[in-house]
């Protein structure tokens, strides 16, 4: 329960420590899991002191156990081992220090670890962290590679040497961190986040050599898996050997069986690329040469055609044909004109023979009234009517005689 205090009536440190101890004493015994980082077994002492640490977080707590409790597992438990402890929290009032009084200690076996990892794997898979569509493609030729590995480790040497042998111009940004033990997880996570924050880093490689299941546990930690899943930079997992499958392999964008394999998958081989370029150039050259040869054959075939070999031959042939047609047309037109001229002559002769002028030349005359009407009947004229008489050589006027028969007499009016 809360304690009411004021600046005028504060609680002494001893009272505060006593109250904390009272609250902690109310807690019952609990099972706690952690990794032993320190182990102190003094000869003749009846108490064994341990430090139990959470490998995922930078948190540890002191544990005390009677020697007979620890001796039951002393042969299988040492520093670095994972254990499950049944303990009751205790508060040491004079120093204000929290500790756990262990009444039972059980080592965490490999089978139990694997079962827990399998449960964690299913849980993370259900969240979609291992989904293939989340995988990011690796760049063809990374300019700067981030490498997370142990200091002066074989994994670091394998990655650096093989990558530089394949592509000498490649550059690395290396982060040396513990790759096993209680400090591995937070430092690996921080190294991955630091490299992911660098814009020039194109890909991140997390590498470690082989080891036991316990040694590789940091790379199956949930905190590390989530940190890799949130990276914007592609991550390559190169942990252990081919049979080793920490959870980092499932969340990474690419899994490499070994650190050497990671170097081969991250950067291309300069010799192979030179050979590929040479093959492509040869292929391109062959394609161009084949195209040129095919066009040359087509051009030669076109030049061998008669119309191209002797272009005036067709014109000459056509010219002769045109001349023949022109001569034929002229003959036809001449015959037509001659025939038309002959017909015109005959027609002209008939027209002349039948024309009024020819009749007049034979001594006939045409009488016309003043309005130009031709007189055809004596009844059409009256006495003393002046008519115009037209003969072959001209015309003159005549008057109808009133005293004689109009049908037979006529008097000339000079």
CSV table of C-alpha atoms in Angstrom, one decimal:
chain,number,residue,atom,x,y,z
A,1,UNK,CA,0.0,0.0,0.0
A,2,UNK,CA,1.1,3.6,-0.6
A,3,UNK,CA,2.7,5.4,2.2
A,4,UNK,CA,1.8,9.1,2.8
A,5,UNK,CA,4.8,11.3,3.2
A,6,UNK,CA,5.5,15.0,2.9
A,7,UNK,CA,8.7,17.1,2.8
A,8,UNK,CA,8.1,17.8,6.5
A,9,UNK,CA,7.6,14.2,7.5
A,10,UNK,CA,9.8,12.0,5.1
A,11,UNK,CA,10.7,8.4,5.8
A,12,UNK,CA,14.2,7.4,6.8
A,13,UNK,CA,16.2,5.3,4.3
A,14,UNK,CA,16.0,2.4,6.8
A,15,UNK,CA,12.3,2.6,7.0
A,16,UNK,CA,12.0,2.6,3.2
A,17,UNK,CA,14.2,-0.4,2.9
A,18,UNK,CA,12.2,-2.2,5.6
A,19,UNK,CA,8.9,-1.4,3.8
A,20,UNK,CA,10.3,-2.7,0.5
A,21,UNK,CA,11.5,-5.8,2.2
A,22,UNK,CA,8.0,-6.3,3.7
A,23,UNK,CA,6.4,-6.0,0.3
A,24,UNK,CA,8.9,-8.4,-1.3
A,25,UNK,CA,8.4,-10.9,1.5
A,26,UNK,CA,4.8,-11.2,0.5
A,27,UNK,CA,5.8,-12.7,-2.8
A,28,UNK,CA,5.8,-16.4,-2.9
A,29,UNK,CA,8.3,-18.7,-4.6
A,30,UNK,CA,8.5,-18.4,-8.4
A,31,UNK,CA,10.2,-20.3,-11.2
A,32,UNK,CA,12.8,-18.1,-13.0
A,33,UNK,CA,14.8,-18.8,-16.2
A,34,UNK,CA,18.1,-17.3,-17.0
A,35,UNK,CA,21.7,-17.8,-17.9
A,36,UNK,CA,24.4,-18.2,-15.3
A,37,UNK,CA,27.0,-15.4,-15.8
A,38,UNK,CA,28.9,-15.7,-12.5
A,39,UNK,CA,29.3,-18.6,-10.2
A,40,UNK,CA,31.1,-18.4,-6.8
A,41,UNK,CA,31.7,-21.6,-4.9
A,42,UNK,CA,34.0,-20.9,-1.9
A,43,UNK,CA,35.6,-23.9,-0.3
A,44,UNK,CA,33.9,-24.7,3.0
A,45,UNK,CA,31.1,-22.2,2.4
A,46,UNK,CA,27.6,-23.5,2.8
A,47,UNK,CA,26.2,-21.0,0.3
A,48,UNK,CA,26.8,-20.7,-3.4
A,49,UNK,CA,26.4,-17.3,-5.1
A,50,UNK,CA,25.2,-17.0,-8.7
A,51,UNK,CA,24.3,-14.2,-11.1
A,52,UNK,CA,21.3,-15.0,-13.3
A,53,UNK,CA,21.0,-12.9,-16.4
A,54,UNK,CA,18.3,-12.5,-19.1
A,55,UNK,CA,20.2,-13.0,-22.4
A,56,UNK,CA,17.7,-10.8,-24.3
A,57,UNK,CA,18.0,-7.8,-22.0
A,58,UNK,CA,20.7,-6.1,-19.9
A,59,UNK,CA,19.1,-7.3,-16.7
A,60,UNK,CA,20.6,-9.6,-14.0
A,61,UNK,CA,19.8,-10.6,-10.5
A,62,UNK,CA,21.8,-12.3,-7.7
A,63,UNK,CA,20.9,-15.8,-6.6
A,64,UNK,CA,22.0,-17.6,-3.5
A,65,UNK,CA,21.6,-21.4,-3.0
A,66,UNK,CA,22.6,-23.7,-0.2
A,67,UNK,CA,25.5,-26.0,-1.2
A,68,UNK,CA,23.4,-29.1,-1.1
A,69,UNK,CA,20.9,-27.5,-3.5
A,70,UNK,CA,23.6,-26.6,-6.0
A,71,UNK,CA,25.6,-29.8,-5.6
A,72,UNK,CA,22.7,-31.8,-7.1
A,73,UNK,CA,23.3,-30.1,-10.5
A,74,UNK,CA,27.0,-29.1,-10.1
A,75,UNK,CA,28.1,-31.7,-12.6
A,76,UNK,CA,25.9,-30.3,-15.4
A,77,UNK,CA,25.7,-26.6,-14.6
A,78,UNK,CA,28.5,-24.1,-15.1
A,79,UNK,CA,28.9,-20.5,-16.2
A,80,UNK,CA,27.0,-19.8,-19.4
A,81,UNK,CA,24.4,-22.6,-18.8
A,82,UNK,CA,20.7,-21.9,-18.9
A,83,UNK,CA,18.9,-23.0,-15.8
A,84,UNK,CA,15.4,-22.8,-14.3
A,85,UNK,CA,15.4,-21.8,-10.6
A,86,UNK,CA,12.7,-22.2,-8.0
A,87,UNK,CA,13.4,-19.2,-5.7
A,88,UNK,CA,11.9,-16.8,-3.3
A,89,UNK,CA,12.7,-13.1,-3.7
A,90,UNK,CA,14.5,-11.6,-0.7
A,91,UNK,CA,15.4,-8.1,0.2
A,92,UNK,CA,18.6,-7.5,2.1
A,93,UNK,CA,17.6,-4.4,4.1
A,94,UNK,CA,21.1,-3.1,5.2
A,95,UNK,CA,22.3,-2.8,1.7
A,96,UNK,CA,19.0,-2.4,-0.1
A,97,UNK,CA,19.7,-5.3,-2.4
A,98,UNK,CA,17.3,-7.7,-4.1
A,99,UNK,CA,18.3,-11.4,-4.5
A,100,UNK,CA,16.7,-14.7,-5.0
A,101,UNK,CA,17.0,-17.6,-2.5
A,102,UNK,CA,17.0,-20.8,-4.7
A,103,UNK,CA,15.5,-24.0,-3.3
A,104,UNK,CA,15.7,-26.0,-6.6
A,105,UNK,CA,17.8,-25.6,-9.7
A,106,UNK,CA,17.2,-27.4,-13.0
A,107,UNK,CA,19.3,-27.2,-16.1
A,108,UNK,CA,17.5,-26.5,-19.3
A,109,UNK,CA,18.1,-29.4,-21.6
A,110,UNK,CA,18.7,-29.3,-25.4
A,111,UNK,CA,15.4,-31.0,-26.0
A,112,UNK,CA,13.5,-28.4,-23.9
A,113,UNK,CA,15.4,-25.6,-25.6
A,114,UNK,CA,14.5,-27.0,-29.0
A,115,UNK,CA,10.8,-27.3,-28.0
A,116,UNK,CA,10.7,-23.7,-26.8
A,117,UNK,CA,12.4,-22.6,-30.1
A,118,UNK,CA,9.8,-24.5,-32.1
A,119,UNK,CA,7.0,-22.8,-30.2
A,120,UNK,CA,8.6,-19.4,-30.7
A,121,UNK,CA,9.1,-20.2,-34.4
A,122,UNK,CA,5.4,-21.0,-34.9
A,123,UNK,CA,4.4,-17.9,-33.0
A,124,UNK,CA,6.6,-15.6,-35.2
A,125,UNK,CA,5.5,-17.4,-38.4
A,126,UNK,CA,1.9,-16.8,-37.5
A,127,UNK,CA,2.7,-13.1,-37.4
A,128,UNK,CA,4.0,-13.3,-40.9
A,129,UNK,CA,7.7,-12.5,-40.1
A,130,UNK,CA,8.9,-15.4,-42.1
A,131,UNK,CA,6.6,-14.8,-45.1
A,132,UNK,CA,8.4,-15.0,-48.5
A,133,UNK,CA,6.8,-11.8,-49.8
A,134,UNK,CA,8.6,-9.9,-47.0
A,135,UNK,CA,12.0,-10.9,-48.4
A,136,UNK,CA,13.9,-8.1,-50.0
A,137,UNK,CA,16.1,-8.8,-53.0
A,138,UNK,CA,19.9,-8.3,-52.6
A,139,UNK,CA,21.6,-5.8,-54.8
A,140,UNK,CA,23.6,-7.2,-57.7
A,141,UNK,CA,26.8,-5.4,-56.7
A,142,UNK,CA,26.8,-3.9,-53.2
A,143,UNK,CA,29.2,-1.0,-52.8
A,144,UNK,CA,29.3,-1.2,-48.9
A,145,UNK,CA,28.5,-4.4,-46.9
A,146,UNK,CA,27.7,-4.3,-43.2
A,147,UNK,CA,29.2,-7.2,-41.3
A,148,UNK,CA,28.2,-8.3,-37.8
A,149,UNK,CA,30.6,-11.0,-36.4
A,150,UNK,CA,32.9,-11.9,-33.6
A,151,UNK,CA,36.2,-10.0,-33.2
A,152,UNK,CA,39.1,-11.7,-35.1
A,153,UNK,CA,36.8,-14.7,-35.7
A,154,UNK,CA,37.1,-17.3,-38.5
A,155,UNK,CA,33.7,-16.1,-39.8
A,156,UNK,CA,35.0,-12.5,-40.2
A,157,UNK,CA,38.0,-13.8,-42.0
A,158,UNK,CA,36.0,-16.1,-44.3
A,159,UNK,CA,33.6,-13.3,-45.3
A,160,UNK,CA,36.2,-10.6,-45.9
A,161,UNK,CA,38.7,-12.8,-47.7
A,162,UNK,CA,36.2,-14.5,-50.0
A,163,UNK,CA,34.3,-11.4,-50.8
A,164,UNK,CA,37.5,-9.4,-51.7
A,165,UNK,CA,38.8,-12.3,-53.7
A,166,UNK,CA,35.6,-12.4,-55.7
A,167,UNK,CA,35.3,-8.6,-56.0
A,168,UNK,CA,38.4,-6.7,-54.9
A,169,UNK,CA,36.7,-3.2,-54.9
A,170,UNK,CA,34.0,-4.2,-52.3
A,171,UNK,CA,34.0,-2.3,-49.0
A,172,UNK,CA,33.0,-3.4,-45.5
A,173,UNK,CA,31.6,-1.7,-42.4
A,174,UNK,CA,32.4,-4.2,-39.7
A,175,UNK,CA,30.8,-4.4,-36.2
A,176,UNK,CA,32.6,-6.8,-33.9
A,177,UNK,CA,30.3,-8.0,-31.1
A,178,UNK,CA,30.1,-11.1,-28.8
A,179,UNK,CA,28.4,-13.9,-30.7
A,180,UNK,CA,27.6,-16.1,-27.7
A,181,UNK,CA,27.0,-15.6,-24.1
A,182,UNK,CA,24.8,-13.2,-22.1
A,183,UNK,CA,26.0,-10.0,-23.9
A,184,UNK,CA,25.5,-11.4,-27.4
A,185,UNK,CA,21.8,-10.6,-28.1
A,186,UNK,CA,21.7,-6.9,-27.1
A,187,UNK,CA,25.0,-6.1,-28.9
A,188,UNK,CA,24.1,-8.0,-32.1
A,189,UNK,CA,20.7,-6.2,-32.1
A,190,UNK,CA,22.4,-2.8,-31.6
A,191,UNK,CA,25.0,-3.6,-34.3
A,192,UNK,CA,22.3,-4.5,-36.8
A,193,UNK,CA,20.3,-1.3,-36.0
A,194,UNK,CA,23.4,0.8,-36.4
A,195,UNK,CA,24.3,-0.6,-39.8
A,196,UNK,CA,20.7,-0.3,-41.0
A,197,UNK,CA,20.8,3.4,-40.1
A,198,UNK,CA,23.7,4.0,-42.5
A,199,UNK,CA,22.4,4.9,-45.9
A,200,UNK,CA,25.5,3.7,-47.8
A,201,UNK,CA,25.2,0.1,-46.5
A,202,UNK,CA,23.5,-2.0,-49.2
A,203,UNK,CA,23.3,-5.3,-47.4
A,204,UNK,CA,24.0,-6.6,-43.8
A,205,UNK,CA,25.6,-10.0,-43.1
A,206,UNK,CA,25.3,-11.5,-39.7
A,207,UNK,CA,28.0,-14.2,-39.5
A,208,UNK,CA,29.1,-16.8,-36.9
A,209,UNK,CA,31.0,-20.1,-37.1
A,210,UNK,CA,29.6,-23.4,-36.0
A,211,UNK,CA,28.7,-24.3,-32.4
A,212,UNK,CA,26.4,-26.2,-30.2
A,213,UNK,CA,22.7,-25.5,-29.9
A,214,UNK,CA,23.4,-23.4,-26.7
A,215,UNK,CA,26.1,-21.4,-28.5
A,216,UNK,CA,23.7,-20.5,-31.3
A,217,UNK,CA,20.8,-19.6,-29.0
A,218,UNK,CA,21.4,-15.8,-29.3
A,219,UNK,CA,20.6,-16.0,-33.0
A,220,UNK,CA,17.2,-17.5,-32.2
A,221,UNK,CA,16.3,-14.7,-29.8
A,222,UNK,CA,12.9,-13.1,-30.4
A,223,UNK,CA,14.4,-9.6,-29.9
A,224,UNK,CA,17.0,-10.2,-32.6
A,225,UNK,CA,14.4,-11.7,-35.0
A,226,UNK,CA,12.1,-8.7,-34.7
A,227,UNK,CA,15.0,-6.3,-35.1
A,228,UNK,CA,16.0,-8.0,-38.4
A,229,UNK,CA,12.4,-8.1,-39.5
A,230,UNK,CA,12.1,-4.3,-39.1
A,231,UNK,CA,15.3,-3.6,-41.1
A,232,UNK,CA,15.0,-1.7,-44.4
A,233,UNK,CA,18.3,-3.0,-45.6
A,234,UNK,CA,18.5,-6.7,-46.8
A,235,UNK,CA,19.9,-9.0,-44.2
A,236,UNK,CA,21.9,-12.2,-44.9
A,237,UNK,CA,22.1,-14.9,-42.2
A,238,UNK,CA,25.3,-16.9,-42.2
A,239,UNK,CA,25.2,-18.7,-38.8
A,240,UNK,CA,27.0,-22.0,-38.2
A,241,UNK,CA,27.0,-24.8,-40.8
A,242,UNK,CA,24.5,-26.3,-43.1
A,243,UNK,CA,22.5,-28.3,-40.5
A,244,UNK,CA,22.2,-25.3,-38.1
A,245,UNK,CA,18.9,-23.4,-38.5
A,246,UNK,CA,18.5,-20.6,-35.9
A,247,UNK,CA,15.4,-18.5,-36.3
A,248,UNK,CA,17.5,-15.7,-37.8
A,249,UNK,CA,17.7,-17.9,-41.0
A,250,UNK,CA,13.9,-17.7,-41.4
A,251,UNK,CA,13.5,-14.0,-40.9
A,252,UNK,CA,16.6,-13.0,-43.0
A,253,UNK,CA,16.2,-12.0,-46.6
A,254,UNK,CA,18.7,-14.7,-47.6
A,255,UNK,CA,20.2,-17.7,-45.8
A,256,UNK,CA,23.7,-18.7,-46.4
A,257,UNK,CA,24.9,-22.1,-45.2
A,258,UNK,CA,28.3,-20.8,-44.0
A,259,UNK,CA,30.1,-17.4,-43.8
A,260,UNK,CA,32.0,-18.4,-46.9
A,261,UNK,CA,28.7,-19.1,-48.7
A,262,UNK,CA,27.5,-15.7,-47.7
A,263,UNK,CA,30.4,-14.0,-49.3
A,264,UNK,CA,29.7,-15.9,-52.5
A,265,UNK,CA,26.0,-15.0,-52.5
A,266,UNK,CA,26.5,-11.3,-51.6
A,267,UNK,CA,29.1,-10.3,-54.2
A,268,UNK,CA,29.5,-11.6,-57.8
A,269,UNK,CA,32.8,-13.1,-58.9
A,270,UNK,CA,34.8,-10.6,-61.0
A,271,UNK,CA,36.2,-13.4,-63.2
A,272,UNK,CA,32.8,-14.9,-63.8
A,273,UNK,CA,31.4,-11.5,-64.7
A,274,UNK,CA,34.3,-10.8,-67.1
A,275,UNK,CA,33.7,-14.2,-68.7
A,276,UNK,CA,29.9,-13.4,-68.9
A,277,UNK,CA,30.6,-10.0,-70.5
A,278,UNK,CA,33.0,-11.7,-73.0
A,279,UNK,CA,30.4,-14.3,-73.9
A,280,UNK,CA,27.8,-11.6,-74.3
A,281,UNK,CA,30.1,-9.5,-76.5
A,282,UNK,CA,30.9,-12.6,-78.6
A,283,UNK,CA,27.2,-13.4,-78.9
A,284,UNK,CA,26.4,-9.8,-79.9
A,285,UNK,CA,29.3,-9.8,-82.4
A,286,UNK,CA,28.0,-13.0,-84.0
A,287,UNK,CA,24.5,-11.6,-84.1
A,288,UNK,CA,25.7,-8.4,-85.8
A,289,UNK,CA,27.9,-10.4,-88.2
A,290,UNK,CA,25.1,-12.7,-89.1
A,291,UNK,CA,22.8,-9.7,-89.7
A,292,UNK,CA,25.4,-8.0,-91.9
A,293,UNK,CA,26.0,-11.3,-93.9
A,294,UNK,CA,22.3,-11.8,-94.4
A,295,UNK,CA,21.8,-8.3,-95.6
A,296,UNK,CA,24.8,-8.6,-97.9
A,297,UNK,CA,23.3,-11.8,-99.4
A,298,UNK,CA,20.0,-10.0,-99.9
A,299,UNK,CA,21.7,-7.1,-101.5
A,300,UNK,CA,23.7,-9.3,-103.8
A,301,UNK,CA,20.5,-11.2,-104.8
A,302,UNK,CA,18.8,-7.8,-105.5
A,303,UNK,CA,21.7,-6.6,-107.6
A,304,UNK,CA,21.7,-9.8,-109.6
A,305,UNK,CA,18.1,-9.2,-110.8
A,306,UNK,CA,17.9,-8.1,-114.5
A,307,UNK,CA,16.0,-4.9,-113.6
A,308,UNK,CA,18.9,-3.8,-111.4
A,309,UNK,CA,21.8,-5.3,-113.4
A,310,UNK,CA,20.6,-3.6,-116.7
A,311,UNK,CA,18.0,-1.0,-115.6
A,312,UNK,CA,17.8,0.5,-119.2
A,313,UNK,CA,16.7,-2.9,-120.6
A,314,UNK,CA,13.2,-2.6,-119.4
A,315,UNK,CA,13.0,1.0,-120.6
A,316,UNK,CA,14.2,0.0,-124.0
A,317,UNK,CA,11.7,-2.8,-124.2
A,318,UNK,CA,8.9,-0.5,-123.2
A,319,UNK,CA,10.1,2.2,-125.6
A,320,UNK,CA,9.9,-0.3,-128.5
A,321,UNK,CA,6.4,-1.3,-127.4
A,322,UNK,CA,5.4,2.3,-127.0
A,323,UNK,CA,6.8,3.1,-130.5
A,324,UNK,CA,4.9,0.2,-132.0
A,325,UNK,CA,1.7,1.3,-130.3
A,326,UNK,CA,2.3,4.9,-131.5
A,327,UNK,CA,2.9,3.8,-135.1
A,328,UNK,CA,-0.2,1.6,-135.0
A,329,UNK,CA,-2.3,4.4,-133.5
A,330,UNK,CA,-1.0,6.8,-136.2
A,331,UNK,CA,-2.0,4.4,-139.0
A,332,UNK,CA,-5.4,3.8,-137.5
A,333,UNK,CA,-5.9,7.5,-137.1
A,334,UNK,CA,-4.8,8.2,-140.7
A,335,UNK,CA,-7.2,5.6,-142.0
A,336,UNK,CA,-10.0,7.1,-140.0
A,337,UNK,CA,-9.1,10.6,-141.2
A,338,UNK,CA,-8.9,9.4,-144.8
A,339,UNK,CA,-12.2,7.7,-144.6
A,340,UNK,CA,-13.7,10.7,-142.9
A,341,UNK,CA,-12.3,13.0,-145.6
A,342,UNK,CA,-13.7,10.8,-148.4
A,343,UNK,CA,-17.1,10.7,-146.7
A,344,UNK,CA,-16.9,14.5,-146.3
A,345,UNK,CA,-16.1,15.0,-150.0
A,346,UNK,CA,-19.1,12.8,-151.0
A,347,UNK,CA,-21.3,14.5,-148.6
A,348,UNK,CA,-20.2,17.9,-149.7
A,349,UNK,CA,-20.9,17.0,-153.4
A,350,UNK,CA,-24.4,15.8,-152.4
A,351,UNK,CA,-25.0,18.9,-150.4
A,352,UNK,CA,-23.8,21.1,-153.3
A,353,UNK,CA,-25.9,19.2,-155.8
A,354,UNK,CA,-29.0,19.6,-153.6
A,355,UNK,CA,-28.3,23.1,-152.5
A,356,UNK,CA,-30.6,26.0,-153.5
A,357,UNK,CA,-27.6,27.8,-155.1
A,358,UNK,CA,-27.2,25.0,-157.6
A,359,UNK,CA,-30.9,25.2,-158.4
A,360,UNK,CA,-30.6,28.9,-158.9
A,361,UNK,CA,-27.6,28.4,-161.3
A,362,UNK,CA,-29.9,26.3,-163.4
A,363,UNK,CA,-32.1,29.4,-164.0
A,364,UNK,CA,-34.5,29.2,-161.2
A,365,UNK,CA,-35.5,32.1,-158.9
A,366,UNK,CA,-36.8,32.3,-155.4
A,367,UNK,CA,-39.5,34.8,-154.6
A,368,UNK,CA,-39.7,36.2,-151.1
A,369,UNK,CA,-42.1,38.5,-149.4
A,370,UNK,CA,-40.9,41.6,-147.5
A,371,UNK,CA,-40.8,39.6,-144.3
A,372,UNK,CA,-38.6,37.0,-146.0
A,373,UNK,CA,-41.3,34.4,-146.4
A,374,UNK,CA,-40.8,32.3,-149.5
A,375,UNK,CA,-43.7,32.3,-151.9
A,376,UNK,CA,-44.8,28.8,-152.8
A,377,UNK,CA,-48.4,29.4,-154.0
A,378,UNK,CA,-49.8,32.2,-156.2
A,379,UNK,CA,-52.6,32.7,-153.7
A,380,UNK,CA,-50.1,33.9,-151.2
A,381,UNK,CA,-49.4,37.2,-153.1
A,382,UNK,CA,-51.7,40.1,-154.0
A,383,UNK,CA,-51.8,42.5,-156.8
A,384,UNK,CA,-49.1,45.2,-156.9
A,385,UNK,CA,-47.3,43.4,-154.0
A,386,UNK,CA,-43.6,43.9,-154.2
A,387,UNK,CA,-41.6,40.7,-153.9
A,388,UNK,CA,-37.8,40.1,-153.8
A,389,UNK,CA,-36.6,37.7,-156.4
A,390,UNK,CA,-33.3,35.8,-155.7
A,391,UNK,CA,-31.3,34.4,-158.6
A,392,UNK,CA,-27.9,32.7,-158.8
A,393,UNK,CA,-26.0,36.0,-159.3
A,394,UNK,CA,-28.0,38.2,-156.9
A,395,UNK,CA,-31.5,39.5,-156.3
A,396,UNK,CA,-33.9,42.1,-157.5
A,397,UNK,CA,-37.5,43.3,-156.8
A,398,UNK,CA,-40.6,42.5,-158.7
A,399,UNK,CA,-44.2,43.7,-158.6
A,400,UNK,CA,-47.2,41.5,-159.0
A,401,UNK,CA,-49.3,42.6,-162.1
A,402,UNK,CA,-52.8,43.3,-161.1
A,403,UNK,CA,-54.3,43.0,-164.6
A,404,UNK,CA,-53.0,39.6,-165.6
A,405,UNK,CA,-53.2,36.1,-164.1
A,406,UNK,CA,-51.0,36.0,-161.2
A,407,UNK,CA,-50.1,32.4,-162.0
A,408,UNK,CA,-48.6,33.2,-165.4
A,409,UNK,CA,-47.7,36.9,-165.6
A,410,UNK,CA,-45.2,39.1,-163.8
A,411,UNK,CA,-43.8,42.5,-164.5
A,412,UNK,CA,-40.3,43.5,-163.7
A,413,UNK,CA,-39.9,46.6,-161.7
A,414,UNK,CA,-36.5,48.1,-162.6
